[in-house]
mmCIF file of C-alpha atoms in Angstrom:
data_model
loop_
_atom_site.group_PDB
_atom_site.id
_atom_site.type_symbol
_atom_site.label_atom_id
_atom_site.label_comp_id
_atom_site.label_asym_id
_atom_site.label_seq_id
_atom_site.Cartn_x
_atom_site.Cartn_y
_atom_site.Cartn_z
ATOM 1 C CA MET A 224 75.854 143.324 75.754
ATOM 2 C CA LYS A 225 77.874 143.198 72.846
ATOM 3 C CA PRO A 226 78.553 139.620 71.072
ATOM 4 C CA VAL A 227 82.289 140.088 71.643
ATOM 5 C CA SER A 228 81.692 141.390 75.149
ATOM 6 C CA PHE A 229 79.383 138.713 76.285
ATOM 7 C CA LEU A 230 81.683 136.071 74.723
ATOM 8 C CA LEU A 231 84.617 137.141 76.894
ATOM 9 C CA CYS A 232 82.425 137.008 79.938
ATOM 10 C CA LEU A 233 81.567 133.569 79.267
ATOM 11 C CA ILE A 234 85.335 132.473 78.869
ATOM 12 C CA PHE A 235 85.720 134.042 82.112
ATOM 13 C CA LEU A 236 83.710 132.435 83.872
ATOM 14 C CA VAL A 237 84.457 129.017 82.610
ATOM 15 C CA VAL A 238 88.127 129.219 83.336
ATOM 16 C CA GLY A 239 87.210 131.213 86.170
ATOM 17 C CA PHE A 240 85.069 127.915 87.547
ATOM 18 C CA ARG A 241 87.984 125.419 86.370
ATOM 19 C CA GLU A 242 90.892 127.060 88.118
ATOM 20 C CA SER A 243 88.862 127.280 91.293
ATOM 21 C CA VAL A 244 89.397 123.296 92.157
ATOM 22 C CA GLN A 245 91.670 121.174 90.015
ATOM 23 C CA GLY A 246 90.076 118.195 90.703
ATOM 24 C CA ARG A 247 92.156 114.745 90.194
ATOM 25 C CA PRO A 248 91.014 113.299 87.073
ATOM 26 C CA LEU A 249 89.803 109.917 87.029
ATOM 27 C CA SER A 250 92.215 108.414 84.957
ATOM 28 C CA VAL A 251 92.660 105.311 87.421
ATOM 29 C CA SER A 252 89.397 103.670 87.535
ATOM 30 C CA LYS A 253 87.919 102.502 90.981
ATOM 31 C CA PRO A 254 89.714 99.304 92.793
ATOM 32 C CA ASP A 255 88.613 96.065 93.065
ATOM 33 C CA PRO A 256 86.290 95.878 96.193
ATOM 34 C CA ARG A 257 88.483 92.958 97.437
ATOM 35 C CA ASN A 258 91.435 95.938 98.157
ATOM 36 C CA ALA A 259 90.381 97.741 100.995
ATOM 37 C CA ALA A 260 93.664 99.972 101.042
ATOM 38 C CA ALA A 261 93.403 100.552 97.532
ATOM 39 C CA THR A 262 89.797 101.716 97.448
ATOM 40 C CA ALA A 263 90.438 104.109 100.461
ATOM 41 C CA ARG A 264 93.567 105.712 99.061
ATOM 42 C CA TRP A 265 91.660 105.985 95.511
ATOM 43 C CA LEU A 266 88.681 107.952 97.620
ATOM 44 C CA VAL A 267 90.737 110.176 99.303
ATOM 45 C CA ALA A 268 92.979 110.865 96.272
ATOM 46 C CA GLN A 269 90.103 111.758 93.863
ATOM 47 C CA ASN A 270 87.933 113.685 95.909
ATOM 48 C CA SER A 271 88.460 117.345 96.512
ATOM 49 C CA TRP A 272 86.011 118.102 99.655
ATOM 50 C CA GLY A 273 84.690 116.273 102.539
ATOM 51 C CA VAL A 274 82.652 116.717 105.968
ATOM 52 C CA LEU A 275 85.486 117.124 108.256
ATOM 53 C CA ASN A 276 83.809 116.571 111.684
ATOM 54 C CA THR A 277 85.424 118.229 115.464
ATOM 55 C CA ILE A 278 84.206 118.385 119.102
ATOM 56 C CA SER A 279 82.373 121.704 119.604
ATOM 57 C CA SER A 280 83.313 122.972 123.169
ATOM 58 C CA GLU A 281 80.437 125.935 122.493
ATOM 59 C CA LEU A 282 77.935 122.969 122.072
ATOM 60 C CA GLY A 283 79.026 120.887 124.807
ATOM 61 C CA GLY A 284 81.118 118.578 123.456
ATOM 62 C CA ALA A 285 78.483 117.757 120.450
ATOM 63 C CA PRO A 286 80.370 116.716 117.132
ATOM 64 C CA PHE A 287 80.195 119.498 114.525
ATOM 65 C CA GLY A 288 80.627 118.975 111.242
ATOM 66 C CA ASN A 289 81.733 121.495 108.418
ATOM 67 C CA VAL A 290 82.522 120.829 104.822
ATOM 68 C CA VAL A 291 86.351 121.112 103.972
ATOM 69 C CA SER A 292 88.778 121.413 101.212
ATOM 70 C CA PHE A 293 91.464 119.196 101.502
ATOM 71 C CA SER A 294 94.489 117.224 99.354
ATOM 72 C CA ASP A 295 96.319 114.251 100.240
ATOM 73 C CA GLY A 296 99.044 115.251 97.667
ATOM 74 C CA SER A 297 99.739 116.058 93.540
ATOM 75 C CA PRO A 298 98.205 114.277 91.423
ATOM 76 C CA ASN A 299 99.531 110.476 91.501
ATOM 77 C CA GLU A 300 101.627 111.629 94.320
ATOM 78 C CA GLY A 301 99.065 111.597 97.176
ATOM 79 C CA ARG A 302 100.269 110.160 100.510
ATOM 80 C CA GLY A 303 96.889 109.426 101.748
ATOM 81 C CA ILE A 304 97.389 111.838 104.585
ATOM 82 C CA PRO A 305 94.535 114.540 104.383
ATOM 83 C CA TYR A 306 96.137 117.994 104.785
ATOM 84 C CA PHE A 307 93.767 121.130 105.407
ATOM 85 C CA TYR A 308 94.330 125.233 104.975
ATOM 86 C CA LEU A 309 91.992 126.256 108.002
ATOM 87 C CA THR A 310 91.445 129.509 109.401
ATOM 88 C CA ALA A 311 90.803 130.112 113.636
ATOM 89 C CA LEU A 312 87.961 132.349 112.745
ATOM 90 C CA ASP A 313 86.233 129.150 111.561
ATOM 91 C CA PRO A 314 84.660 126.624 114.207
ATOM 92 C CA THR A 315 86.618 123.415 112.923
ATOM 93 C CA ALA A 316 90.302 124.871 113.304
ATOM 94 C CA LYS A 317 89.248 126.601 116.652
ATOM 95 C CA ASN A 318 88.014 123.551 117.643
ATOM 96 C CA ALA A 319 90.601 121.228 116.911
ATOM 97 C CA LEU A 320 92.952 123.689 119.035
ATOM 98 C CA LYS A 321 91.173 122.793 121.727
ATOM 99 C CA ASP A 322 90.328 118.760 121.588
ATOM 100 C CA GLY A 323 92.442 117.465 118.496
ATOM 101 C CA ARG A 324 90.165 114.845 118.221
ATOM 102 C CA ALA A 325 88.612 114.501 114.418
ATOM 103 C CA SER A 326 87.453 112.779 111.449
ATOM 104 C CA LEU A 327 87.009 113.355 108.032
ATOM 105 C CA THR A 328 84.311 111.489 105.602
ATOM 106 C CA VAL A 329 84.317 111.024 102.206
ATOM 107 C CA SER A 330 81.990 109.206 99.537
ATOM 108 C CA GLU A 331 82.418 108.236 96.060
ATOM 109 C CA TYR A 332 79.160 109.450 94.712
ATOM 110 C CA PRO A 333 80.700 113.079 94.213
ATOM 111 C CA LEU A 334 83.167 111.641 91.870
ATOM 112 C CA GLY A 335 79.864 110.237 89.268
ATOM 113 C CA THR A 336 80.971 106.595 89.332
ATOM 114 C CA CYS A 337 78.128 105.296 91.640
ATOM 115 C CA GLY A 338 75.864 105.475 88.616
ATOM 116 C CA LYS A 339 71.866 105.785 89.678
ATOM 117 C CA ILE A 340 72.259 103.873 93.235
ATOM 118 C CA ASP A 341 72.093 105.761 95.984
ATOM 119 C CA PRO A 342 75.028 106.659 98.040
ATOM 120 C CA GLU A 343 74.072 105.060 100.768
ATOM 121 C CA ASN A 344 74.328 101.784 98.860
ATOM 122 C CA PRO A 345 77.294 99.485 100.044
ATOM 123 C CA THR A 346 78.472 99.442 96.614
ATOM 124 C CA CYS A 347 79.376 103.624 96.757
ATOM 125 C CA ALA A 348 81.886 103.549 98.823
ATOM 126 C CA LYS A 349 82.766 105.371 101.648
ATOM 127 C CA LEU A 350 85.417 106.600 103.896
ATOM 128 C CA THR A 351 86.018 107.729 107.372
ATOM 129 C CA LEU A 352 89.166 108.606 108.907
ATOM 130 C CA THR A 353 89.423 109.131 112.151
ATOM 131 C CA GLY A 354 92.277 110.619 114.590
ATOM 132 C CA LYS A 355 93.920 113.736 115.313
ATOM 133 C CA LEU A 356 93.486 117.472 113.410
ATOM 134 C CA LYS A 357 96.828 119.102 113.980
ATOM 135 C CA ILE A 358 98.883 122.326 112.868
ATOM 136 C CA VAL A 359 101.551 121.579 110.301
ATOM 137 C CA GLU A 360 104.681 122.610 111.716
ATOM 138 C CA GLU A 361 105.732 125.888 110.074
ATOM 139 C CA LYS A 362 108.912 126.142 107.778
ATOM 140 C CA SER A 363 109.161 122.055 107.711
ATOM 141 C CA ASP A 364 109.187 120.059 104.563
ATOM 142 C CA GLU A 365 106.003 118.871 105.576
ATOM 143 C CA ALA A 366 104.681 122.378 105.329
ATOM 144 C CA GLN A 367 105.680 122.817 102.048
ATOM 145 C CA TYR A 368 104.201 119.573 100.948
ATOM 146 C CA ALA A 369 100.928 120.512 102.474
ATOM 147 C CA LYS A 370 101.288 123.751 100.876
ATOM 148 C CA SER A 371 102.078 122.568 97.519
ATOM 149 C CA ALA A 372 99.361 119.912 97.750
ATOM 150 C CA LEU A 373 96.459 122.278 98.437
ATOM 151 C CA PHE A 374 97.404 124.696 96.272
ATOM 152 C CA THR A 375 97.627 122.576 93.368
ATOM 153 C CA LYS A 376 93.996 120.985 93.809
ATOM 154 C CA HIS A 377 92.852 124.118 95.133
ATOM 155 C CA PRO A 378 94.564 126.989 93.388
ATOM 156 C CA GLU A 379 91.922 129.683 94.852
ATOM 157 C CA MET A 380 93.273 128.896 98.133
ATOM 158 C CA LYS A 381 96.316 131.324 97.041
ATOM 159 C CA THR A 382 94.360 134.463 97.169
ATOM 160 C CA TRP A 383 92.562 134.160 100.295
ATOM 161 C CA PRO A 384 93.132 136.961 102.622
ATOM 162 C CA LYS A 385 96.340 136.878 104.871
ATOM 163 C CA SER A 386 94.583 138.443 107.623
ATOM 164 C CA HIS A 387 92.584 135.513 108.296
ATOM 165 C CA LYS A 388 95.828 133.779 109.451
ATOM 166 C CA PHE A 389 94.866 130.571 107.635
ATOM 167 C CA GLN A 390 97.282 127.595 108.797
ATOM 168 C CA PHE A 391 97.942 124.101 107.512
ATOM 169 C CA PHE A 392 96.429 121.155 109.610
ATOM 170 C CA LYS A 393 96.941 117.591 108.853
ATOM 171 C CA LEU A 394 94.610 114.563 109.959
ATOM 172 C CA GLU A 395 97.017 111.983 112.008
ATOM 173 C CA ILE A 396 94.670 108.882 111.288
ATOM 174 C CA GLU A 397 93.996 106.495 114.373
ATOM 175 C CA ASN A 398 91.224 104.616 112.732
ATOM 176 C CA ILE A 399 89.483 103.577 109.434
ATOM 177 C CA PHE A 400 85.975 103.332 108.473
ATOM 178 C CA LEU A 401 85.366 102.014 105.108
ATOM 179 C CA ILE A 402 82.556 100.322 103.316
ATOM 180 C CA ASP A 403 83.159 99.617 99.540
ATOM 181 C CA TRP A 404 80.729 96.377 99.199
ATOM 182 C CA PHE A 405 78.201 94.313 100.827
ATOM 183 C CA GLY A 406 79.303 92.322 104.017
ATOM 184 C CA GLY A 407 80.016 95.615 106.267
ATOM 185 C CA PRO A 408 82.913 97.642 107.028
ATOM 186 C CA LYS A 409 86.409 96.328 105.796
ATOM 187 C CA PRO A 410 88.788 95.895 108.143
ATOM 188 C CA LEU A 411 91.658 98.100 107.494
ATOM 189 C CA THR A 412 94.538 99.397 109.812
ATOM 190 C CA PRO A 413 96.412 102.841 109.050
ATOM 191 C CA GLU A 414 99.777 100.940 108.368
ATOM 192 C CA GLN A 415 98.068 98.953 105.637
ATOM 193 C CA TYR A 416 96.338 102.158 104.438
ATOM 194 C CA LEU A 417 99.250 104.400 104.312
ATOM 195 C CA HIS A 418 101.250 101.202 102.871
ATOM 196 C CA PRO A 419 98.870 99.431 100.477
ATOM 197 C CA LYS A 420 100.762 96.933 99.129
ATOM 198 C CA THR A 421 101.287 95.506 102.694
ATOM 199 C CA ILE A 422 97.824 94.014 102.759
ATOM 200 C CA GLU A 423 96.954 90.400 102.618
ATOM 201 C CA SER A 424 94.886 90.631 99.746
ATOM 202 C CA GLN A 425 97.332 91.957 97.346
ATOM 203 C CA SER A 426 99.752 88.853 98.841
ATOM 204 C CA SER A 427 97.233 86.169 98.228
ATOM 205 C CA PHE A 428 97.293 86.870 94.697
ATOM 206 C CA LEU A 429 101.114 87.179 94.747
ATOM 207 C CA LEU A 430 101.268 84.092 96.306
ATOM 208 C CA LEU A 431 98.756 82.618 93.660
ATOM 209 C CA GLU A 432 100.970 83.734 90.740
ATOM 210 C CA ALA A 433 104.227 82.315 92.997
ATOM 211 C CA VAL A 434 103.176 79.214 93.082
ATOM 212 C CA GLU A 435 101.856 78.797 89.260
ATOM 213 C CA SER A 436 104.800 80.020 87.972
ATOM 214 C CA GLU A 437 106.655 77.122 90.099
ATOM 215 C CA VAL A 438 104.573 74.649 89.030
ATOM 216 C CA SER A 439 104.589 75.643 85.262
ATOM 217 C CA SER A 440 108.239 75.245 85.422
ATOM 218 C CA LYS A 441 108.531 71.730 86.638
ATOM 219 C CA THR A 442 107.120 68.411 85.020
ATOM 220 C CA LEU A 443 103.969 67.364 86.566
ATOM 221 C CA GLN A 444 102.921 63.815 87.130
ATOM 222 C CA VAL A 445 100.234 63.037 85.095
ATOM 223 C CA TRP A 446 97.065 60.993 86.225
ATOM 224 C CA SER A 447 93.539 61.215 85.288
ATOM 225 C CA TRP A 448 90.349 61.073 86.673
ATOM 226 C CA LYS A 449 87.683 58.652 85.468
ATOM 227 C CA LEU A 450 84.353 60.111 85.536
ATOM 228 C CA SER A 451 81.304 58.173 84.751
ATOM 229 C CA THR A 452 79.061 60.865 83.741
ATOM 230 C CA ALA A 453 79.397 63.576 80.731
ATOM 231 C CA THR A 454 79.282 66.338 84.163
ATOM 232 C CA LEU A 455 81.528 66.022 86.663
ATOM 233 C CA LEU A 456 79.851 65.455 89.933
ATOM 234 C CA ILE A 457 81.917 66.922 93.135
ATOM 235 C CA VAL A 458 80.172 64.966 96.068
ATOM 236 C CA TRP A 459 81.219 66.689 99.377
ATOM 237 C CA LYS A 460 81.490 63.918 101.830
ATOM 238 C CA LEU A 461 82.338 64.803 105.613
ATOM 239 C CA ARG A 462 82.546 61.860 107.227
ATOM 240 C CA LEU A 463 82.925 62.558 111.424
ATOM 241 C CA GLN A 464 83.172 59.928 114.014
ATOM 242 C CA SER A 465 81.227 60.053 116.837
ATOM 243 C CA ALA A 466 79.663 57.342 118.777
ATOM 244 C CA GLN A 467 80.153 54.836 115.686
ATOM 245 C CA GLU A 468 78.117 57.477 113.510
ATOM 246 C CA THR A 469 79.065 58.902 110.813
ATOM 247 C CA MET A 470 77.890 63.056 109.954
ATOM 248 C CA THR A 471 77.906 64.362 106.649
ATOM 249 C CA LEU A 472 77.619 67.686 105.412
ATOM 250 C CA GLN A 473 73.618 68.428 104.550
ATOM 251 C CA ALA A 474 73.453 71.374 102.475
ATOM 252 C CA SER A 475 71.209 71.955 99.169
ATOM 253 C CA SER A 476 72.466 71.088 95.455
ATOM 254 C CA PHE A 477 73.384 74.203 93.616
ATOM 255 C CA ALA A 478 69.739 75.376 92.410
ATOM 256 C CA VAL A 479 69.653 76.796 95.752
ATOM 257 C CA GLY A 480 73.089 78.514 97.229
ATOM 258 C CA MET A 481 74.104 77.764 100.933
ATOM 259 C CA PRO A 482 74.417 80.466 103.259
ATOM 260 C CA ALA A 483 77.361 83.086 102.512
ATOM 261 C CA LEU A 484 78.730 83.784 105.566
ATOM 262 C CA ALA A 485 79.397 80.693 107.532
ATOM 263 C CA PRO A 486 79.768 77.138 106.923
ATOM 264 C CA PRO A 487 76.009 75.358 107.343
ATOM 265 C CA ARG A 488 75.247 73.457 110.854
ATOM 266 C CA LEU A 489 76.339 69.775 110.390
ATOM 267 C CA GLY A 490 73.587 67.375 111.691
ATOM 268 C CA ARG A 491 73.665 63.321 112.258
ATOM 269 C CA SER A 492 71.661 62.572 109.151
ATOM 270 C CA ARG A 493 73.625 61.104 106.114
ATOM 271 C CA HIS A 494 73.143 63.627 103.136
ATOM 272 C CA SER A 495 75.503 64.961 100.258
ATOM 273 C CA CYS A 496 76.061 68.364 98.593
ATOM 274 C CA VAL A 497 76.746 67.696 94.613
ATOM 275 C CA VAL A 498 78.659 70.192 92.702
ATOM 276 C CA ARG A 499 78.202 69.977 89.370
ATOM 277 C CA ALA A 500 81.606 71.438 86.786
ATOM 278 C CA LYS A 501 81.383 70.763 83.258
ATOM 279 C CA VAL A 502 85.107 70.340 82.222
ATOM 280 C CA GLU A 503 87.706 68.046 84.041
ATOM 281 C CA PRO A 504 90.636 70.312 85.294
ATOM 282 C CA LEU A 505 94.052 69.993 83.725
ATOM 283 C CA ASP A 506 96.775 68.191 86.131
ATOM 284 C CA LYS A 507 98.731 71.492 86.144
ATOM 285 C CA SER A 508 95.808 73.857 87.402
ATOM 286 C CA VAL A 509 95.211 70.940 90.158
ATOM 287 C CA GLU A 510 98.588 71.027 91.611
ATOM 288 C CA ILE A 511 98.833 74.771 91.398
ATOM 289 C CA MET A 512 95.582 75.008 93.588
ATOM 290 C CA ARG A 513 96.723 72.124 95.940
ATOM 291 C CA LYS A 514 100.286 74.297 96.638
ATOM 292 C CA PHE A 515 98.388 77.322 96.606
ATOM 293 C CA SER A 516 95.922 75.926 99.610
ATOM 294 C CA GLU A 517 98.888 74.572 101.171
ATOM 295 C CA GLN A 518 100.666 77.696 101.534
ATOM 296 C CA TYR A 519 97.340 79.995 102.099
ATOM 297 C CA ALA A 520 96.234 77.688 105.405
ATOM 298 C CA ARG A 521 99.681 78.227 106.806
ATOM 299 C CA ARG A 522 99.904 81.830 106.010
ATOM 300 C CA SER A 523 96.079 82.450 107.352
ATOM 301 C CA GLY A 524 96.201 80.137 110.305
ATOM 302 C CA THR A 525 93.762 77.870 108.801
ATOM 303 C CA TYR A 526 93.519 73.993 108.433
ATOM 304 C CA PHE A 527 92.154 72.019 105.768
ATOM 305 C CA CYS A 528 88.909 69.861 107.195
ATOM 306 C CA VAL A 529 89.270 66.258 109.078
ATOM 307 C CA ASP A 530 87.975 64.836 105.913
ATOM 308 C CA LYS A 531 90.152 65.373 103.476
ATOM 309 C CA GLY A 532 87.700 64.181 101.086
ATOM 310 C CA VAL A 533 86.064 67.856 101.285
ATOM 311 C CA THR A 534 89.655 68.908 100.914
ATOM 312 C CA SER A 535 90.460 67.449 97.726
ATOM 313 C CA VAL A 536 86.823 68.304 96.054
ATOM 314 C CA VAL A 537 86.952 72.011 96.879
ATOM 315 C CA ILE A 538 90.679 72.543 95.456
ATOM 316 C CA LYS A 539 89.176 69.961 91.994
ATOM 317 C CA GLY A 540 86.730 72.531 92.193
ATOM 318 C CA LEU A 541 88.689 75.547 91.997
ATOM 319 C CA ALA A 542 91.283 74.175 89.498
ATOM 320 C CA ASP A 543 88.154 73.400 87.324
ATOM 321 C CA HIS A 544 87.230 77.022 87.457
ATOM 322 C CA LYS A 545 90.507 78.360 87.029
ATOM 323 C CA ASP A 546 90.781 76.010 83.228
ATOM 324 C CA SER A 547 87.163 77.333 82.393
ATOM 325 C CA LEU A 548 87.151 80.918 83.913
ATOM 326 C CA GLY A 549 90.964 81.912 84.326
ATOM 327 C CA ALA A 550 90.124 82.294 87.675
ATOM 328 C CA PRO A 551 89.588 80.147 90.724
ATOM 329 C CA LEU A 552 86.465 80.885 91.367
ATOM 330 C CA CYS A 553 84.504 79.697 94.494
ATOM 331 C CA PRO A 554 82.922 76.181 93.609
ATOM 332 C CA CYS A 555 80.489 75.930 96.365
ATOM 333 C CA ARG A 556 78.167 78.729 95.338
ATOM 334 C CA HIS A 557 75.547 79.299 92.453
ATOM 335 C CA TYR A 558 76.069 81.844 90.018
ATOM 336 C CA ASP A 559 73.697 83.463 87.172
ATOM 337 C CA ASP A 560 76.812 84.227 85.334
ATOM 338 C CA LYS A 561 80.258 82.567 85.987
ATOM 339 C CA ALA A 562 82.147 84.425 84.142
ATOM 340 C CA ALA A 563 81.000 87.670 85.110
ATOM 341 C CA GLU A 564 81.489 86.802 88.771
ATOM 342 C CA ALA A 565 84.834 85.617 87.757
ATOM 343 C CA ALA A 566 85.791 88.977 86.532
ATOM 344 C CA GLN A 567 84.263 90.744 89.182
ATOM 345 C CA GLY A 568 86.485 88.907 91.720
ATOM 346 C CA PHE A 569 84.677 89.033 94.869
ATOM 347 C CA TRP A 570 84.264 84.834 94.858
ATOM 348 C CA ASN A 571 87.624 84.168 93.470
ATOM 349 C CA CYS A 572 89.572 82.212 95.846
ATOM 350 C CA PRO A 573 90.362 83.507 98.511
ATOM 351 C CA CYS A 574 87.150 85.056 98.597
ATOM 352 C CA VAL A 575 86.632 88.579 100.206
ATOM 353 C CA PRO A 576 84.725 86.843 103.407
ATOM 354 C CA MET A 577 87.689 84.626 104.384
ATOM 355 C CA ARG A 578 90.326 87.269 103.545
ATOM 356 C CA GLU A 579 88.249 89.184 105.710
ATOM 357 C CA ARG A 580 86.581 87.494 108.384
ATOM 358 C CA LYS A 581 88.235 83.933 107.859
ATOM 359 C CA GLU A 582 84.732 82.837 106.730
ATOM 360 C CA CYS A 583 85.319 80.100 103.855
ATOM 361 C CA HIS A 584 81.919 79.127 102.678
ATOM 362 C CA CYS A 585 83.699 75.538 101.210
ATOM 363 C CA MET A 586 85.345 74.728 104.295
ATOM 364 C CA LEU A 587 88.706 74.350 102.453
ATOM 365 C CA PHE A 588 90.429 77.095 105.127
ATOM 366 C CA LEU A 589 89.039 76.318 108.449
ATOM 367 C CA THR A 590 89.928 78.368 111.925
ATOM 368 C CA PRO A 591 91.076 76.163 114.759
ATOM 369 C CA GLU A 592 88.545 76.670 116.843
ATOM 370 C CA ASN A 593 86.352 75.181 114.043
ATOM 371 C CA ASP A 594 84.412 71.677 114.742
ATOM 372 C CA PHE A 595 85.266 70.355 111.839
ATOM 373 C CA ALA A 596 89.037 71.643 111.396
ATOM 374 C CA GLY A 597 91.714 68.840 111.144
ATOM 375 C CA THR A 598 95.418 69.326 112.024
ATOM 376 C CA ASP A 599 96.943 69.158 108.477
ATOM 377 C CA GLN A 600 97.910 72.156 106.659
ATOM 378 C CA SER A 601 99.133 69.926 103.577
ATOM 379 C CA ILE A 602 97.123 67.309 101.113
ATOM 380 C CA SER A 603 99.037 65.037 98.454
ATOM 381 C CA LEU A 604 98.250 64.364 94.837
ATOM 382 C CA GLU A 605 97.768 61.131 96.243
ATOM 383 C CA GLU A 606 95.203 61.999 99.043
ATOM 384 C CA ILE A 607 92.925 64.321 96.278
ATOM 385 C CA ARG A 608 93.336 61.335 93.433
ATOM 386 C CA GLU A 609 92.135 58.819 96.155
ATOM 387 C CA SER A 610 89.122 61.343 97.707
ATOM 388 C CA THR A 611 87.820 61.605 94.033
ATOM 389 C CA ALA A 612 88.536 58.180 92.335
ATOM 390 C CA ASN A 613 85.162 56.839 92.587
ATOM 391 C CA MET A 614 83.394 60.059 91.315
#
C-alpha cells in the first residue's frame, strides 16, 4: 500500500471512530460524594451507554439485560432522563412493549475516574434507575428533544436502517439506587434527582453560609475562655439523672476512634471522652456554629442532648476546626490528616451519616426517640460559656 493511501485510511479510521460516539468531555469533575443528586446526574450525563434490563416473557419473566446507548440531553443541557433509540427487532424494545418495567445501570468505571480500584469498590460510583420504559410520543417536543440528544451524542444512529423502525424511548424514573461512597446506598428520590438544587445537603451548606454572613454583619459580644493547658481539652460530660446516679459517656480518647455509625451505649460508670484541639476558636466562629446548630436542628427535626455540656463542647470543637481548617470538621473523630479530611468534606458538619440517616457521631443532633435527646433546639452563648468555663 502506498504511504499516502495508508495515511488516508488511518485518518478515516480515526475520524470514523471519533464520530461513532460523541462522549461528553469530562469538563465537569466528579461531584462531592455528599451530593447524591449531583453525582447521579453526573453519571448519567457523562456515560454514553449502560445496561438496560427488561422483563422477558420469552424467558418466563426473567430479567434480560442488554447493552444500549442512551443520552439525557445535549452537552451541559441534560435533563437526567435517559432516552433510547430502539427497535422491536431487538428483545429490549420488544419486552418493553409488553411489560414496561425496566432499569438502567451505569458505572463511573468506564469514565476512567476510578483509578486502579475495582469497579465494585464503593468509591467507584454506580447508579441504577428503575421505572417504566415507554415510547416517546411521535411529533412531540419531547421527541425532538430525544432525537437531538441521541443524535448529538451518537451520530451513527442517523444512519441506522429505517426499515428496522427505530423509535425513541425514555425511562420514567420511579426509584434510584446510588452508591458513591462507603455506608450503603444513598437515599435519593426522583424529585431530588431531577431537581438537584433542592437536596438537603446543598441547603445545609447554604444555611451555614447564611448564618456566617449574618454573624459577620453584627458586632459580637466578646468573651474569652480561660484554658489551663497549652492544648484545649474538650471534656464530654453527659449527666443523666436516674435513681440519683450520674451516667456519663464512656468512650476512648482520640487515640482510638469511636464507632462511626451510631452513638455509643452509655453505662452507669463515670468516664469521660477527651478531645484535643490546638487553638482556641474565635468568638465569631463559635457564634456562627451556635446559630447554625440551632437552625439545622429545627430543619432536621432533631434535638440537642439533655446535657447542654455535650452540645457546648461540640459546637466549640466545630468552631475550632472552622478556624484552623476552614471547615467545620467533626471534632469527635480521629484523623490522620485533618486538612485532607476537611477538603474531602465527608465529615464536615453536617456529615454524610447525619444528612442521610440522622446519625450524629458527636451527639449534637439527636432524634426524638434517642434516650439522650433533650427538648431544646436552642442554646445560648451564656450556656456554652458556663459549660466550658472550667475546662
